[in-house]
Coordinates of C-alpha atoms and ligand atoms in Angstrom, one line a residue:
M133 CA -22.4 -16.4 -0.6
R134 CA -20.8 -13.0 -1.4
I135 CA -18.6 -11.4 -4.1
V136 CA -17.0 -8.8 -5.7
L137 CA -17.3 -8.6 -9.3
K138 CA -15.0 -5.8 -10.8
I139 CA -15.5 -4.2 -13.8
G140 CA -13.7 -2.5 -15.7
G141 CA -14.5 0.5 -18.1
N142 CA -12.4 -0.1 -21.4
E143 CA -15.8 -2.4 -21.9
I144 CA -18.5 -0.6 -21.0
D145 CA -19.6 1.1 -23.6
D146 CA -19.8 -2.3 -25.4
A147 CA -23.9 -3.3 -24.9
A148 CA -22.2 -7.7 -26.1
F149 CA -20.5 -7.5 -23.3
L150 CA -22.8 -5.5 -20.5
A151 CA -25.3 -8.2 -21.4
Q152 CA -22.4 -10.8 -19.9
V153 CA -22.4 -8.9 -17.8
T154 CA -26.3 -8.9 -16.8
A155 CA -26.5 -12.5 -17.9
L156 CA -23.2 -13.1 -15.1
V157 CA -24.9 -11.5 -12.5
G158 CA -28.6 -12.2 -13.0
T159 CA -27.2 -16.2 -12.5
L160 CA -25.4 -15.3 -8.9
R161 CA -28.1 -14.3 -7.6
K162 CA -31.1 -16.4 -9.1
A163 CA -28.3 -19.0 -6.4
N164 CA -29.1 -16.3 -4.0
H165 CA -25.3 -14.6 -3.7
E166 CA -25.1 -11.2 -2.5
I167 CA -22.8 -8.9 -4.5
V168 CA -21.5 -5.5 -5.1
L169 CA -20.6 -4.3 -8.5
V170 CA -17.9 -1.9 -8.2
H171 CA -17.3 -0.7 -12.2
G172 CA -14.3 1.6 -13.4
G173 CA -15.1 4.0 -16.1
G174 CA -11.0 4.6 -17.0
K175 CA -12.0 4.8 -21.1
E176 CA -14.8 8.3 -20.6
I177 CA -13.5 9.6 -18.4
T178 CA -10.7 10.4 -20.2
G179 CA -12.6 10.5 -23.3
L180 CA -14.5 13.7 -20.9
L181 CA -11.0 15.5 -19.8
K182 CA -9.7 15.5 -23.1
S183 CA -12.6 16.8 -24.8
L184 CA -12.3 20.2 -21.7
G185 CA -8.6 20.4 -22.3
I186 CA -7.0 18.4 -19.6
E187 CA -4.1 16.5 -19.9
T188 CA -4.6 12.5 -18.9
R189 CA -1.7 11.1 -16.4
F190 CA -0.9 7.5 -15.1
V191 CA 1.5 7.4 -12.2
D192 CA 2.2 3.1 -12.3
G193 CA -1.6 2.5 -13.8
I194 CA -3.8 4.7 -11.2
R195 CA -4.6 8.5 -12.6
Y196 CA -3.4 12.0 -11.1
T197 CA -6.3 13.2 -10.4
D198 CA -7.1 17.8 -10.0
A199 CA -9.9 19.2 -8.5
R200 CA -11.4 19.9 -12.0
S201 CA -10.5 15.8 -13.2
L202 CA -11.5 14.8 -9.7
G203 CA -15.6 16.7 -10.9
A204 CA -15.4 15.4 -14.7
T205 CA -14.1 11.9 -13.1
E206 CA -17.6 12.0 -10.0
M207 CA -20.0 13.0 -13.6
I208 CA -18.7 10.3 -15.1
L209 CA -19.0 7.1 -12.8
S210 CA -21.1 7.9 -10.0
G211 CA -23.4 9.7 -12.4
G212 CA -23.2 8.3 -16.1
I213 CA -22.2 4.9 -15.4
N214 CA -23.4 4.1 -12.2
K215 CA -27.3 4.8 -13.5
R216 CA -26.2 2.9 -17.0
L217 CA -25.7 -0.1 -15.0
V218 CA -28.1 -0.1 -12.0
K219 CA -31.0 0.8 -15.5
I220 CA -29.9 -2.0 -17.1
L221 CA -29.8 -4.6 -14.3
Q222 CA -32.8 -3.3 -13.9
L223 CA -34.6 -4.2 -17.2
A224 CA -33.1 -7.2 -16.7
G225 CA -35.6 -8.0 -14.0
I226 CA -32.6 -7.2 -11.4
G227 CA -33.1 -5.2 -8.4
A228 CA -30.1 -3.3 -8.6
L229 CA -28.7 0.0 -6.3
G230 CA -26.7 2.0 -7.7
A231 CA -24.6 4.5 -4.8
S232 CA -20.9 5.8 -4.8
G233 CA -18.5 5.6 -2.0
V234 CA -20.2 8.8 -0.5
D235 CA -23.5 8.0 -0.1
A236 CA -24.7 7.1 3.6
S237 CA -20.3 7.5 3.9
I238 CA -20.3 3.7 2.1
M239 CA -16.3 4.1 1.4
V240 CA -14.2 6.1 3.6
A241 CA -10.6 7.4 2.0
E242 CA -7.9 8.5 2.8
K243 CA -5.1 11.0 0.1
I244 CA -2.3 8.8 -0.1
T245 CA 0.6 9.4 -2.6
R246 CA 2.4 6.4 -5.0
D247 CA 6.9 6.1 -3.7
G248 CA 6.1 10.2 -2.8
Q249 CA 4.6 10.9 -6.0
D250 CA 1.4 13.2 -5.2
L251 CA -1.0 11.6 -7.6
G252 CA -3.7 14.7 -6.4
L253 CA -6.7 14.3 -5.2
V254 CA -6.6 10.0 -5.2
G255 CA -7.6 8.5 -1.7
E256 CA -7.7 4.5 -0.6
V257 CA -10.9 3.1 1.6
S258 CA -10.5 3.5 5.2
A259 CA -13.6 2.5 6.0
V260 CA -16.7 0.5 5.2
N261 CA -20.4 1.4 6.3
V262 CA -20.6 -2.4 6.4
R263 CA -23.6 -2.3 8.5
V264 CA -25.2 -0.2 5.2
V265 CA -23.9 -2.3 2.6
E266 CA -25.1 -5.6 4.3
N267 CA -28.4 -4.9 4.9
L268 CA -28.8 -3.5 1.1
I269 CA -26.8 -6.3 -0.5
R270 CA -29.9 -8.5 0.8
E271 CA -32.6 -6.6 -1.2
F272 CA -30.2 -5.4 -4.2
V273 CA -27.2 -6.0 -6.5
L274 CA -25.4 -3.2 -5.1
V275 CA -23.7 -1.2 -8.0
L276 CA -20.6 0.5 -6.4
S277 CA -18.7 3.9 -8.3
P278 CA -14.8 4.3 -6.7
V279 CA -15.9 8.2 -6.1
S280 CA -15.7 7.8 -2.0
L281 CA -16.5 10.3 0.9
D282 CA -11.9 12.2 2.0
K283 CA -11.9 11.9 5.5
N284 CA -10.2 14.8 6.3
S285 CA -12.2 17.5 4.2
G286 CA -15.2 16.1 3.4
G287 CA -15.0 15.9 -0.1
S288 CA -14.3 13.6 -2.7
L289 CA -11.2 11.2 -3.1
N290 CA -10.7 9.3 -6.4
V291 CA -10.2 5.9 -5.7
N292 CA -8.7 3.3 -8.1
A293 CA -12.0 1.0 -8.7
D294 CA -9.2 -2.3 -8.3
Y295 CA -8.3 -0.7 -5.0
A296 CA -11.7 -0.5 -3.8
A297 CA -12.5 -3.8 -4.7
A298 CA -10.8 -5.2 -2.3
A299 CA -11.7 -3.1 0.5
M300 CA -14.6 -3.4 -0.2
A301 CA -14.4 -7.6 -0.9
S302 CA -12.3 -7.5 2.8
F303 CA -14.4 -5.4 4.9
L304 CA -17.5 -7.7 4.2
K305 CA -15.4 -10.8 3.9
A306 CA -16.3 -12.2 0.7
E307 CA -15.3 -15.3 -0.5
L308 CA -15.1 -14.1 -3.9
V309 CA -13.9 -11.0 -5.7
I310 CA -12.9 -11.3 -9.5
F311 CA -11.6 -7.9 -11.3
L312 CA -13.3 -8.0 -14.6
S313 CA -11.5 -6.7 -17.9
N314 CA -10.3 -6.1 -21.6
V315 CA -7.7 -8.9 -20.6
P316 CA -9.0 -12.3 -20.5
G317 CA -6.1 -11.7 -16.9
V318 CA -2.2 -12.2 -16.7
I319 CA -0.9 -12.4 -20.0
N320 CA 3.0 -14.2 -19.8
A321 CA 5.5 -15.2 -23.2
G322 CA 1.4 -14.9 -25.1
S323 CA -0.3 -17.0 -22.6
V324 CA -2.8 -16.1 -19.4
M325 CA -1.2 -17.6 -16.3
P326 CA -3.8 -19.9 -14.0
R327 CA -2.3 -17.9 -10.9
I328 CA 0.5 -15.3 -10.5
K329 CA 2.5 -14.9 -6.8
E330 CA 3.3 -12.0 -4.9
S331 CA 6.4 -13.0 -5.3
E332 CA 5.9 -13.8 -9.4
F333 CA 4.4 -10.1 -10.0
E334 CA 7.5 -8.0 -8.2
E335 CA 9.3 -9.5 -10.9
L336 CA 7.1 -9.8 -13.5
K337 CA 6.9 -5.4 -12.2
K338 CA 10.5 -5.3 -12.7
N339 CA 11.2 -6.5 -16.2
G340 CA 8.0 -4.8 -17.6
V341 CA 5.2 -7.2 -18.7
I342 CA 3.2 -5.9 -16.3
T343 CA 2.3 -2.4 -16.5
G344 CA -0.4 0.2 -16.3
G345 CA -4.0 -0.9 -15.0
M346 CA -2.5 -4.5 -14.3
I347 CA -0.3 -2.9 -11.2
P348 CA -3.2 -2.4 -8.9
K349 CA -5.1 -5.1 -9.9
I350 CA -2.7 -7.4 -9.3
E351 CA -2.4 -5.3 -6.4
S352 CA -5.8 -5.2 -5.8
G353 CA -5.9 -9.7 -6.2
L354 CA -3.4 -10.0 -3.3
R355 CA -5.1 -7.1 -0.8
A356 CA -7.9 -9.1 -1.3
V357 CA -6.5 -12.5 0.0
K358 CA -4.7 -11.0 2.5
G359 CA -7.3 -9.3 3.7
G360 CA -9.0 -13.0 4.3
V361 CA -11.6 -13.6 1.1
R362 CA -10.5 -16.6 -0.6
I363 CA -10.8 -16.5 -4.3
A364 CA -8.8 -13.8 -6.5
F365 CA -9.0 -14.0 -10.0
I366 CA -8.4 -10.9 -13.0
T367 CA -9.8 -12.3 -16.1
D368 CA -12.9 -11.6 -18.7
A369 CA -16.9 -11.7 -19.4
D370 CA -16.2 -15.1 -20.9
G371 CA -13.9 -16.2 -17.6
A372 CA -16.1 -14.2 -15.1
R373 CA -18.5 -17.2 -15.7
K374 CA -16.4 -20.3 -15.7
I375 CA -16.0 -19.3 -12.1
A376 CA -19.4 -18.5 -11.7
S377 CA -20.4 -21.6 -13.4
G378 CA -17.0 -23.6 -11.0
T379 CA -14.5 -23.9 -13.4
N380 CA -10.9 -22.4 -12.5
A381 CA -10.3 -19.8 -15.9
G382 CA -7.7 -16.5 -15.8
T383 CA -5.4 -15.9 -13.7
Q384 CA -6.1 -16.7 -9.5
V385 CA -4.2 -13.9 -7.5
T386 CA -2.6 -15.9 -4.5
V387 CA -0.3 -14.6 -1.2
Ligands
LIG166 N1 0.7 -8.8 -18.4 C1 -0.4 -8.0 -18.5 N2 -1.4 -9.1 -18.7 C2 -3.1 -8.1 -19.3 N3 -2.7 -6.7 -19.5 C3 -1.8 -6.1 -19.0 C4 -0.3 -7.1 -18.8 N4 0.4 -5.5 -18.4 C5 0.4 -4.7 -18.3 N5 -2.6 -4.8 -19.0 C6 -3.0 -4.1 -19.9 O1 -3.9 -3.3 -18.4 C7 -5.5 -3.8 -19.2 C8 -6.4 -3.2 -17.8 O2 -6.3 -2.1 -17.0 P1 -7.3 -1.3 -16.9 O3 -7.3 0.0 -15.8 O4 -7.1 -0.7 -18.4 O5 -8.6 -1.9 -16.7 P2 -9.5 -2.2 -16.1 O6 -9.3 -1.5 -15.0 O7 -10.5 -3.4 -16.4 O8 -10.7 -1.0 -16.9 P3 -10.6 0.3 -15.5 O9 -9.5 1.2 -15.2 O10 -11.3 1.6 -16.0 O11 -11.2 -0.2 -14.1 C9 -5.2 -4.3 -20.4 O12 -6.2 -4.0 -21.1 C10 -3.7 -4.1 -20.5 O13 -3.9 -3.4 -21.8
LIG167 MG1 -7.9 -0.2 -13.9

């Protein structure tokens, strides 16, 4: 089956986390599943921007991106993190090919605003080069940076990695998408919700239970499911391992 895994940037520099992800991907490949591994890089991007004296601002968990931040974002995501993941997988004997949305127009995006607020050079995926992706994932784990090709300018656009994973999963007609983060799922009143529905999401967002990066993540789960993906989960590395072996873990997103 086709599986899209999205791994968050909070732990992408943590050896134990990377070992867990590698083991998971190895197991899935051995079982002949086709994998796209979309990665974020939030923490490292913020770190580089800080050292460049660029202040980071988020609108509903989405990073406002000006031209300088986009350069730094592309460097970290499509360069540093993407290649780090490719190397780690290959070291474990897993064939991996790294690309960003820009390469072979794998993901073409269009600029967006959010509730009328300008987000700078931020876009959402409007087209995926499905033929190329299908060919690649037969042979390789496709390690994908979410930076995408701007349909109108031919430049790059920053795309939140969760949205990119949802778009990829929908265009590819994946059966499963897992948003793997540094939290075990969507937490409400101290416990992980086994499932979240769209109606509950709106309420929990309004009440301030769901904030920051969890907002685009749940929206992405909903988009994926509406886009035809059978199963969407938000969980951590341990939860993803359980899901891969057939046990539910974390939070399933349903409409
Ligand atoms: N109700 C909630 N339950 C769990 N986490 C929540 C909740 N509300 C907000 N969060 C925050 O959402 C964060 C996850 O989103 P974040 O964007 O930081 O990570 P990511 O998407 O995994 O990484 P990246 O953005 O680098 O790809 C958690 O670390 C937590 O701080
Ligand atoms: Mg995020």
